Amino acid sequence: MSEFLPKGYIFNQNHLLGLYHYSADDIRFVLEQAKNFREVLERPVPKVPTLRDKTIVNLFYESSTRTRLSFELAQKRMGADVVNFSASTSSTRKGESLKDTIRNINSMKIDMVVVRHESPGVPHFLTKCVDASIINGGDGAHEHPTQALLDMFTMLQLFPDLSGKNIAIIGDISYSRVVRSNILGLKMLGANVTLCGPKTLMPAYVKALGVNVSYNLDETLAWCDVAMALRIQMERMGAVTDLFPSLREYHELFGIKMVHLDKYPKFIVMHPGPINRGVELESDVADSDRAVILNQVTNGLAVRMAVLYLLSGGIRV
Ligand code: NCD
């Protein structure tokens, strides 16, 4: 057992529905395991046979590039049998319910399900329908736990400890699941979190989240060690279309630009992707050496390998 965990610690999770259900020690333990898998990825043959006898279904009801590819690659690098379900090419289009789809898949004897769905709570619902371990790959604007884990892993490559570090999360806070998982995880690891964005993109309950709120980008960038920009999640806004006047104005007020990198030499730029260049980040900022965005993607693979390993019944202590 790692020396930073309390004596007698046991990783006792069967699912990863959200960081809400994980303790600080669970998070530290997953991140510690991820370090081993990050090393595996540097090997000439970046593969381990850990999941050789496991069957995993990736159930994606929403668009995804990074998360789906990252989970699939992680599973294949660990030797699992992998099947992919995408709503657009399945019987969902013929009217089959989520419950029927999953019960049928369950009859095929699977060990784990990775699910992404536009409705919050779907991963939790699936735990009631199947025996498999469920991993949340993003449910509506609720949680995206593996994204937050890979974000924290990336920060821990930059700083030995997140305690007392200043992390700014900038942009569309209301509709982001990435922000919710990050707030939970970062607070557990002792970081100071400031949310920054237009008032219209701050949720009404923001005070209850126990974080700082700023409506001033300059002030926030002067303060932070890490600036995590978020995409404007148009697809989750439904009929609401008047939250800000234009993307151009949004960029003017809340987009991170090269002038900010010059003015505030400390902060590192992160982004979960997909980036809207020229909106939340000036294009050159995304490509600058202050951005660790592609490293986040590589780390995502290691973190997902660790989660799959632990939930498949890998060592629990
Ligand atoms: C995020 C998501 O899907 O919530 N992307 C991701 O998983 N890398 C953020 C986003 O869609 O903007």
mmCIF file of C-alpha atoms and ligand atoms in Angstrom:
data_model
loop_
_atom_site.group_PDB
_atom_site.id
_atom_site.type_symbol
_atom_site.label_atom_id
_atom_site.label_comp_id
_atom_site.label_asym_id
_atom_site.label_seq_id
_atom_site.Cartn_x
_atom_site.Cartn_y
_atom_site.Cartn_z
ATOM 1 C CA MET A 1 0.000 0.000 0.000
ATOM 2 C CA SER A 2 1.209 3.502 -0.777
ATOM 3 C CA GLU A 3 2.787 5.340 2.144
ATOM 4 C CA PHE A 4 0.468 8.389 1.786
ATOM 5 C CA LEU A 5 -2.685 6.377 2.519
ATOM 6 C CA PRO A 6 -3.872 5.692 6.063
ATOM 7 C CA LYS A 7 -3.053 2.309 7.568
ATOM 8 C CA GLY A 8 -5.775 -0.207 6.746
ATOM 9 C CA TYR A 9 -7.053 1.748 3.721
ATOM 10 C CA ILE A 10 -9.109 -0.409 1.352
ATOM 11 C CA PHE A 11 -10.302 0.665 -2.101
ATOM 12 C CA ASN A 12 -13.856 -0.490 -1.796
ATOM 13 C CA GLN A 13 -15.613 0.878 -4.874
ATOM 14 C CA ASN A 14 -17.487 -1.225 -7.405
ATOM 15 C CA HIS A 15 -18.369 1.624 -9.760
ATOM 16 C CA LEU A 16 -17.209 5.091 -10.760
ATOM 17 C CA LEU A 17 -20.461 7.035 -10.970
ATOM 18 C CA GLY A 18 -18.937 10.325 -9.861
ATOM 19 C CA LEU A 19 -16.301 11.745 -7.525
ATOM 20 C CA TYR A 20 -19.169 12.532 -5.153
ATOM 21 C CA HIS A 21 -18.991 8.869 -4.127
ATOM 22 C CA TYR A 22 -15.188 8.760 -3.750
ATOM 23 C CA SER A 23 -13.100 9.830 -0.763
ATOM 24 C CA ALA A 24 -9.882 11.844 -0.935
ATOM 25 C CA ASP A 25 -7.994 8.585 -0.276
ATOM 26 C CA ASP A 26 -9.824 6.808 -3.109
ATOM 27 C CA ILE A 27 -8.805 9.634 -5.442
ATOM 28 C CA ARG A 28 -5.184 9.558 -4.253
ATOM 29 C CA PHE A 29 -5.142 5.790 -4.672
ATOM 30 C CA VAL A 30 -6.482 5.893 -8.247
ATOM 31 C CA LEU A 31 -3.968 8.629 -9.153
ATOM 32 C CA GLU A 32 -1.129 6.615 -7.631
ATOM 33 C CA GLN A 33 -2.114 3.568 -9.700
ATOM 34 C CA ALA A 34 -2.331 5.791 -12.774
ATOM 35 C CA LYS A 35 1.355 6.670 -12.346
ATOM 36 C CA ASN A 36 2.228 3.001 -12.956
ATOM 37 C CA PHE A 37 0.116 2.926 -16.112
ATOM 38 C CA ARG A 38 1.657 6.204 -17.283
ATOM 39 C CA GLU A 39 5.002 4.386 -17.167
ATOM 40 C CA VAL A 40 3.555 1.468 -19.133
ATOM 41 C CA LEU A 41 2.592 3.943 -21.867
ATOM 42 C CA GLU A 42 6.261 4.971 -22.232
ATOM 43 C CA ARG A 43 7.376 1.391 -22.943
ATOM 44 C CA PRO A 44 8.213 0.245 -26.507
ATOM 45 C CA VAL A 45 5.214 -2.132 -26.261
ATOM 46 C CA PRO A 46 2.718 -0.172 -24.122
ATOM 47 C CA LYS A 47 0.525 -3.135 -23.205
ATOM 48 C CA VAL A 48 -0.313 -5.218 -20.141
ATOM 49 C CA PRO A 49 -2.527 -8.320 -20.021
ATOM 50 C CA THR A 50 -4.449 -7.208 -16.897
ATOM 51 C CA LEU A 51 -7.957 -7.329 -18.423
ATOM 52 C CA ARG A 52 -7.373 -10.393 -20.650
ATOM 53 C CA ASP A 53 -10.437 -12.226 -19.309
ATOM 54 C CA LYS A 54 -12.776 -9.206 -19.181
ATOM 55 C CA THR A 55 -15.487 -8.036 -21.556
ATOM 56 C CA ILE A 56 -16.328 -4.343 -21.630
ATOM 57 C CA VAL A 57 -19.102 -2.447 -23.410
ATOM 58 C CA ASN A 58 -18.696 1.212 -24.273
ATOM 59 C CA LEU A 59 -22.208 2.623 -24.364
ATOM 60 C CA PHE A 60 -22.080 6.081 -25.941
ATOM 61 C CA TYR A 61 -25.388 7.914 -26.361
ATOM 62 C CA GLU A 62 -23.688 11.276 -26.900
ATOM 63 C CA SER A 63 -20.939 12.454 -29.231
ATOM 64 C CA SER A 64 -17.428 11.862 -28.042
ATOM 65 C CA THR A 65 -13.960 11.755 -29.541
ATOM 66 C CA ARG A 66 -11.394 11.850 -26.737
ATOM 67 C CA THR A 67 -13.308 10.022 -24.013
ATOM 68 C CA ARG A 68 -14.516 7.163 -26.227
ATOM 69 C CA LEU A 69 -11.164 6.640 -27.975
ATOM 70 C CA SER A 70 -9.318 6.935 -24.680
ATOM 71 C CA PHE A 71 -11.472 4.316 -22.940
ATOM 72 C CA GLU A 72 -11.280 1.979 -25.934
ATOM 73 C CA LEU A 73 -7.543 2.322 -26.265
ATOM 74 C CA ALA A 74 -7.086 1.835 -22.503
ATOM 75 C CA GLN A 75 -9.178 -1.344 -22.648
ATOM 76 C CA LYS A 76 -7.285 -2.700 -25.660
ATOM 77 C CA ARG A 77 -3.892 -1.874 -24.155
ATOM 78 C CA MET A 78 -4.985 -4.031 -21.204
ATOM 79 C CA GLY A 79 -6.129 -6.934 -23.366
ATOM 80 C CA ALA A 80 -9.903 -6.709 -22.727
ATOM 81 C CA ASP A 81 -12.560 -7.831 -25.201
ATOM 82 C CA VAL A 82 -14.263 -4.594 -26.186
ATOM 83 C CA VAL A 83 -17.600 -3.917 -27.851
ATOM 84 C CA ASN A 84 -18.740 -0.453 -28.825
ATOM 85 C CA PHE A 85 -22.304 0.760 -28.868
ATOM 86 C CA SER A 86 -23.191 4.065 -30.393
ATOM 87 C CA ALA A 87 -26.780 5.299 -30.164
ATOM 88 C CA SER A 88 -26.843 6.602 -33.722
ATOM 89 C CA THR A 89 -26.307 3.122 -35.252
ATOM 90 C CA SER A 90 -28.228 0.988 -32.733
ATOM 91 C CA SER A 91 -31.787 -0.177 -32.015
ATOM 92 C CA THR A 92 -32.251 3.024 -29.979
ATOM 93 C CA ARG A 93 -33.237 4.515 -33.306
ATOM 94 C CA LYS A 94 -35.940 1.831 -33.567
ATOM 95 C CA GLY A 95 -37.390 2.934 -30.222
ATOM 96 C CA GLU A 96 -35.668 0.511 -27.833
ATOM 97 C CA SER A 97 -35.450 1.876 -24.280
ATOM 98 C CA LEU A 98 -32.178 2.296 -22.395
ATOM 99 C CA LYS A 99 -33.318 -0.353 -19.901
ATOM 100 C CA ASP A 100 -34.008 -2.943 -22.602
ATOM 101 C CA THR A 101 -30.756 -2.198 -24.389
ATOM 102 C CA ILE A 102 -28.721 -2.660 -21.231
ATOM 103 C CA ARG A 103 -30.596 -5.787 -20.124
ATOM 104 C CA ASN A 104 -29.888 -7.372 -23.483
ATOM 105 C CA ILE A 105 -26.254 -6.404 -23.302
ATOM 106 C CA ASN A 106 -26.113 -7.800 -19.776
ATOM 107 C CA SER A 107 -27.340 -11.185 -21.057
ATOM 108 C CA MET A 108 -24.153 -11.300 -23.119
ATOM 109 C CA LYS A 109 -22.157 -11.619 -19.850
ATOM 110 C CA ILE A 110 -20.186 -8.451 -19.613
ATOM 111 C CA ASP A 111 -17.933 -7.278 -16.792
ATOM 112 C CA MET A 112 -17.978 -3.502 -17.197
ATOM 113 C CA VAL A 113 -19.925 -0.764 -18.897
ATOM 114 C CA VAL A 114 -18.618 2.680 -19.743
ATOM 115 C CA VAL A 115 -21.587 4.961 -20.359
ATOM 116 C CA ARG A 116 -22.029 8.490 -21.689
ATOM 117 C CA HIS A 117 -25.544 9.889 -21.819
ATOM 118 C CA GLU A 118 -27.157 13.305 -22.027
ATOM 119 C CA SER A 119 -29.338 12.599 -18.957
ATOM 120 C CA PRO A 120 -27.825 13.009 -15.496
ATOM 121 C CA GLY A 121 -28.192 9.857 -13.391
ATOM 122 C CA VAL A 122 -28.083 7.291 -16.197
ATOM 123 C CA PRO A 123 -24.905 5.599 -14.836
ATOM 124 C CA HIS A 124 -26.621 5.265 -11.450
ATOM 125 C CA PHE A 125 -29.751 3.846 -13.114
ATOM 126 C CA LEU A 126 -27.620 1.224 -14.892
ATOM 127 C CA THR A 127 -26.266 -0.088 -11.582
ATOM 128 C CA LYS A 128 -29.875 -1.135 -10.836
ATOM 129 C CA CYS A 129 -30.227 -3.028 -14.131
ATOM 130 C CA VAL A 130 -26.964 -4.950 -14.527
ATOM 131 C CA ASP A 131 -24.363 -6.762 -12.436
ATOM 132 C CA ALA A 132 -21.419 -5.160 -14.220
ATOM 133 C CA SER A 133 -19.243 -2.330 -12.890
ATOM 134 C CA ILE A 134 -20.423 0.986 -14.295
ATOM 135 C CA ILE A 135 -18.076 3.825 -15.227
ATOM 136 C CA ASN A 136 -19.532 7.258 -15.922
ATOM 137 C CA GLY A 137 -18.066 8.733 -19.118
ATOM 138 C CA GLY A 138 -20.163 11.909 -18.685
ATOM 139 C CA ASP A 139 -23.869 12.216 -17.780
ATOM 140 C CA GLY A 140 -25.501 15.441 -18.907
ATOM 141 C CA ALA A 141 -24.256 18.421 -16.933
ATOM 142 C CA HIS A 142 -23.782 16.248 -13.841
ATOM 143 C CA GLU A 143 -20.359 14.534 -13.563
ATOM 144 C CA HIS A 144 -17.404 13.450 -15.703
ATOM 145 C CA PRO A 145 -15.196 11.766 -13.110
ATOM 146 C CA THR A 146 -12.432 10.362 -15.331
ATOM 147 C CA GLN A 147 -11.922 13.825 -16.855
ATOM 148 C CA ALA A 148 -11.441 15.352 -13.397
ATOM 149 C CA LEU A 149 -9.095 12.517 -12.396
ATOM 150 C CA LEU A 150 -6.948 13.078 -15.482
ATOM 151 C CA ASP A 151 -6.997 16.832 -14.852
ATOM 152 C CA MET A 152 -5.773 16.320 -11.277
ATOM 153 C CA PHE A 153 -3.165 13.808 -12.482
ATOM 154 C CA THR A 154 -1.877 16.415 -14.958
ATOM 155 C CA MET A 155 -1.713 19.067 -12.219
ATOM 156 C CA LEU A 156 0.202 16.646 -9.993
ATOM 157 C CA GLN A 157 2.837 16.309 -12.715
ATOM 158 C CA LEU A 158 3.348 20.066 -12.399
ATOM 159 C CA PHE A 159 3.128 20.433 -8.600
ATOM 160 C CA PRO A 160 4.092 17.889 -5.931
ATOM 161 C CA ASP A 161 0.883 18.583 -4.026
ATOM 162 C CA LEU A 162 -2.391 20.380 -4.834
ATOM 163 C CA SER A 163 -2.888 21.603 -1.291
ATOM 164 C CA GLY A 164 -3.047 25.421 -1.381
ATOM 165 C CA LYS A 165 -2.728 25.574 -5.178
ATOM 166 C CA ASN A 166 -4.969 28.105 -6.930
ATOM 167 C CA ILE A 167 -7.059 26.566 -9.675
ATOM 168 C CA ALA A 168 -9.315 28.716 -11.867
ATOM 169 C CA ILE A 169 -12.051 27.130 -13.948
ATOM 170 C CA ILE A 170 -13.200 29.580 -16.582
ATOM 171 C CA GLY A 171 -16.211 29.640 -18.882
ATOM 172 C CA ASP A 172 -19.562 27.905 -19.045
ATOM 173 C CA ILE A 173 -19.926 26.723 -15.457
ATOM 174 C CA SER A 174 -23.698 26.101 -15.536
ATOM 175 C CA TYR A 175 -23.655 23.439 -18.223
ATOM 176 C CA SER A 176 -20.327 21.755 -17.484
ATOM 177 C CA ARG A 177 -20.029 18.291 -15.960
ATOM 178 C CA VAL A 178 -16.231 18.628 -16.015
ATOM 179 C CA VAL A 179 -16.404 21.514 -13.539
ATOM 180 C CA ARG A 180 -18.630 19.629 -11.093
ATOM 181 C CA SER A 181 -16.300 16.624 -10.878
ATOM 182 C CA ASN A 182 -13.249 18.885 -10.682
ATOM 183 C CA ILE A 183 -14.683 20.955 -7.827
ATOM 184 C CA LEU A 184 -15.350 17.793 -5.805
ATOM 185 C CA GLY A 185 -11.909 16.309 -6.481
ATOM 186 C CA LEU A 186 -9.844 19.492 -6.183
ATOM 187 C CA LYS A 187 -11.456 20.459 -2.899
ATOM 188 C CA MET A 188 -10.774 17.000 -1.482
ATOM 189 C CA LEU A 189 -7.094 17.390 -2.435
ATOM 190 C CA GLY A 190 -6.941 20.796 -0.714
ATOM 191 C CA ALA A 191 -6.814 23.135 -3.721
ATOM 192 C CA ASN A 192 -8.403 26.612 -3.786
ATOM 193 C CA VAL A 193 -10.929 26.797 -6.614
ATOM 194 C CA THR A 194 -12.222 29.944 -8.314
ATOM 195 C CA LEU A 195 -14.953 29.793 -10.940
ATOM 196 C CA CYS A 196 -14.871 32.598 -13.488
ATOM 197 C CA GLY A 197 -17.302 33.394 -16.282
ATOM 198 C CA PRO A 198 -20.295 35.500 -17.237
ATOM 199 C CA LYS A 199 -23.015 35.765 -14.567
ATOM 200 C CA THR A 200 -25.464 34.166 -16.967
ATOM 201 C CA LEU A 201 -23.297 31.022 -17.119
ATOM 202 C CA MET A 202 -22.953 30.676 -13.318
ATOM 203 C CA PRO A 203 -25.460 28.307 -11.723
ATOM 204 C CA ALA A 204 -27.876 29.823 -9.193
ATOM 205 C CA TYR A 205 -26.533 27.466 -6.494
ATOM 206 C CA VAL A 206 -22.884 28.492 -7.061
ATOM 207 C CA LYS A 207 -22.400 29.656 -3.456
ATOM 208 C CA ALA A 208 -23.334 26.201 -2.187
ATOM 209 C CA LEU A 209 -20.377 24.710 -4.082
ATOM 210 C CA GLY A 210 -17.928 26.139 -1.542
ATOM 211 C CA VAL A 211 -15.669 27.832 -4.102
ATOM 212 C CA ASN A 212 -14.728 31.424 -4.977
ATOM 213 C CA VAL A 213 -16.538 33.162 -7.810
ATOM 214 C CA SER A 214 -15.115 35.917 -10.000
ATOM 215 C CA TYR A 215 -16.534 37.748 -12.982
ATOM 216 C CA ASN A 216 -13.186 39.304 -13.822
ATOM 217 C CA LEU A 217 -10.796 37.316 -16.031
ATOM 218 C CA ASP A 218 -7.710 39.473 -15.402
ATOM 219 C CA GLU A 219 -8.116 39.253 -11.651
ATOM 220 C CA THR A 220 -8.527 35.472 -11.904
ATOM 221 C CA LEU A 221 -5.505 34.942 -14.154
ATOM 222 C CA ALA A 222 -3.314 37.067 -11.869
ATOM 223 C CA TRP A 223 -4.298 34.780 -8.970
ATOM 224 C CA CYS A 224 -4.186 31.259 -10.398
ATOM 225 C CA ASP A 225 -1.541 28.561 -10.868
ATOM 226 C CA VAL A 226 -3.747 26.730 -13.368
ATOM 227 C CA ALA A 227 -6.393 28.199 -15.688
ATOM 228 C CA MET A 228 -8.754 25.531 -16.970
ATOM 229 C CA ALA A 229 -10.903 26.856 -19.812
ATOM 230 C CA LEU A 230 -14.259 25.247 -20.562
ATOM 231 C CA ARG A 231 -16.174 25.082 -23.818
ATOM 232 C CA ILE A 232 -19.523 26.846 -24.168
ATOM 233 C CA GLN A 233 -21.819 23.799 -24.057
ATOM 234 C CA MET A 234 -24.393 24.979 -26.624
ATOM 235 C CA GLU A 235 -25.859 21.491 -26.996
ATOM 236 C CA ARG A 236 -26.876 21.422 -23.309
ATOM 237 C CA MET A 237 -28.541 24.844 -23.283
ATOM 238 C CA GLY A 238 -31.730 23.628 -24.968
ATOM 239 C CA ALA A 239 -34.063 26.474 -25.874
ATOM 240 C CA VAL A 240 -32.033 29.080 -23.958
ATOM 241 C CA THR A 241 -30.072 30.996 -26.571
ATOM 242 C CA ASP A 242 -29.587 34.446 -25.073
ATOM 243 C CA LEU A 243 -27.071 33.827 -22.290
ATOM 244 C CA PHE A 244 -24.446 36.081 -23.883
ATOM 245 C CA PRO A 245 -24.591 38.476 -26.829
ATOM 246 C CA SER A 246 -22.099 36.765 -29.137
ATOM 247 C CA LEU A 247 -19.141 34.377 -29.160
ATOM 248 C CA ARG A 248 -16.991 37.337 -30.159
ATOM 249 C CA GLU A 249 -17.970 39.268 -27.087
ATOM 250 C CA TYR A 250 -17.492 36.177 -24.921
ATOM 251 C CA HIS A 251 -13.950 35.834 -26.299
ATOM 252 C CA GLU A 252 -13.276 39.499 -25.657
ATOM 253 C CA LEU A 253 -14.266 39.220 -21.980
ATOM 254 C CA PHE A 254 -13.437 35.611 -21.006
ATOM 255 C CA GLY A 255 -11.153 34.167 -23.701
ATOM 256 C CA ILE A 256 -7.541 33.524 -22.619
ATOM 257 C CA LYS A 257 -5.217 35.366 -25.005
ATOM 258 C CA MET A 258 -1.484 35.645 -25.655
ATOM 259 C CA VAL A 259 -1.451 39.041 -23.899
ATOM 260 C CA HIS A 260 -2.550 37.260 -20.713
ATOM 261 C CA LEU A 261 0.324 34.769 -20.974
ATOM 262 C CA ASP A 262 2.763 37.687 -21.191
ATOM 263 C CA LYS A 263 1.109 39.676 -18.441
ATOM 264 C CA TYR A 264 0.765 36.797 -15.966
ATOM 265 C CA PRO A 265 3.779 34.500 -16.404
ATOM 266 C CA LYS A 266 2.746 31.908 -13.795
ATOM 267 C CA PHE A 267 -0.403 30.107 -14.836
ATOM 268 C CA ILE A 268 -0.608 26.898 -16.885
ATOM 269 C CA VAL A 269 -3.421 26.463 -19.422
ATOM 270 C CA MET A 270 -5.636 23.375 -19.416
ATOM 271 C CA HIS A 271 -8.731 22.446 -21.424
ATOM 272 C CA PRO A 272 -10.733 19.191 -21.480
ATOM 273 C CA GLY A 273 -11.348 19.490 -25.227
ATOM 274 C CA PRO A 274 -12.886 19.875 -27.695
ATOM 275 C CA ILE A 275 -11.487 23.413 -27.972
ATOM 276 C CA ASN A 276 -13.360 26.138 -29.778
ATOM 277 C CA ARG A 277 -10.371 28.107 -30.995
ATOM 278 C CA GLY A 278 -10.983 31.824 -30.897
ATOM 279 C CA VAL A 279 -13.715 31.449 -28.266
ATOM 280 C CA GLU A 280 -12.448 30.192 -24.894
ATOM 281 C CA LEU A 281 -8.804 30.222 -26.025
ATOM 282 C CA GLU A 282 -7.011 32.300 -28.595
ATOM 283 C CA SER A 283 -5.624 29.774 -31.058
ATOM 284 C CA ASP A 284 -1.952 30.551 -30.261
ATOM 285 C CA VAL A 285 -2.626 30.006 -26.549
ATOM 286 C CA ALA A 286 -3.796 26.448 -27.233
ATOM 287 C CA ASP A 287 -0.557 25.750 -29.132
ATOM 288 C CA SER A 288 1.748 27.586 -26.711
ATOM 289 C CA ASP A 289 4.198 25.944 -24.336
ATOM 290 C CA ARG A 290 2.066 27.149 -21.404
ATOM 291 C CA ALA A 291 -0.713 24.716 -22.477
ATOM 292 C CA VAL A 292 -0.664 21.071 -21.355
ATOM 293 C CA ILE A 293 -3.789 20.083 -23.273
ATOM 294 C CA LEU A 294 -2.308 17.174 -25.230
ATOM 295 C CA ASN A 295 -0.587 15.881 -22.123
ATOM 296 C CA GLN A 296 -4.026 15.805 -20.493
ATOM 297 C CA VAL A 297 -5.099 13.439 -23.282
ATOM 298 C CA THR A 298 -2.149 11.070 -22.735
ATOM 299 C CA ASN A 299 -2.734 11.144 -18.999
ATOM 300 C CA GLY A 300 -6.382 10.320 -19.645
ATOM 301 C CA LEU A 301 -5.312 6.986 -21.030
ATOM 302 C CA ALA A 302 -3.265 6.168 -17.916
ATOM 303 C CA VAL A 303 -6.021 7.283 -15.544
ATOM 304 C CA ARG A 304 -8.650 5.222 -17.378
ATOM 305 C CA MET A 305 -6.362 2.189 -17.332
ATOM 306 C CA ALA A 306 -6.063 2.613 -13.556
ATOM 307 C CA VAL A 307 -9.842 2.928 -13.087
ATOM 308 C CA LEU A 308 -10.535 -0.122 -15.260
ATOM 309 C CA TYR A 309 -7.900 -2.106 -13.408
ATOM 310 C CA LEU A 310 -9.206 -1.244 -9.943
ATOM 311 C CA LEU A 311 -12.877 -1.781 -10.790
ATOM 312 C CA SER A 312 -12.130 -5.087 -12.499
ATOM 313 C CA GLY A 313 -11.002 -6.461 -9.161
ATOM 314 C CA GLY A 314 -7.353 -5.518 -9.294
ATOM 315 C CA ILE A 315 -5.586 -5.062 -5.970
ATOM 316 C CA ARG A 316 -7.875 -3.360 -3.512
ATOM 317 C CA VAL A 317 -5.297 -2.232 -0.924
HETATM 318 C C1 NCD B 1 -16.030 17.324 -22.110
HETATM 319 C C2 NCD B 1 -17.388 16.671 -22.039
HETATM 320 O O1 NCD B 1 -17.781 15.918 -22.920
HETATM 321 O O2 NCD B 1 -18.033 16.917 -21.045
HETATM 322 N N1 NCD B 1 -15.163 16.799 -23.051
HETATM 323 C C3 NCD B 1 -14.468 15.663 -22.797
HETATM 324 O O3 NCD B 1 -14.964 14.686 -22.316
HETATM 325 N N2 NCD B 1 -13.153 15.675 -23.092
HETATM 326 C C4 NCD B 1 -16.133 18.782 -22.229
HETATM 327 C C5 NCD B 1 -16.878 19.326 -23.394
HETATM 328 O O4 NCD B 1 -17.670 18.661 -24.035
HETATM 329 O O5 NCD B 1 -16.684 20.515 -23.664
#
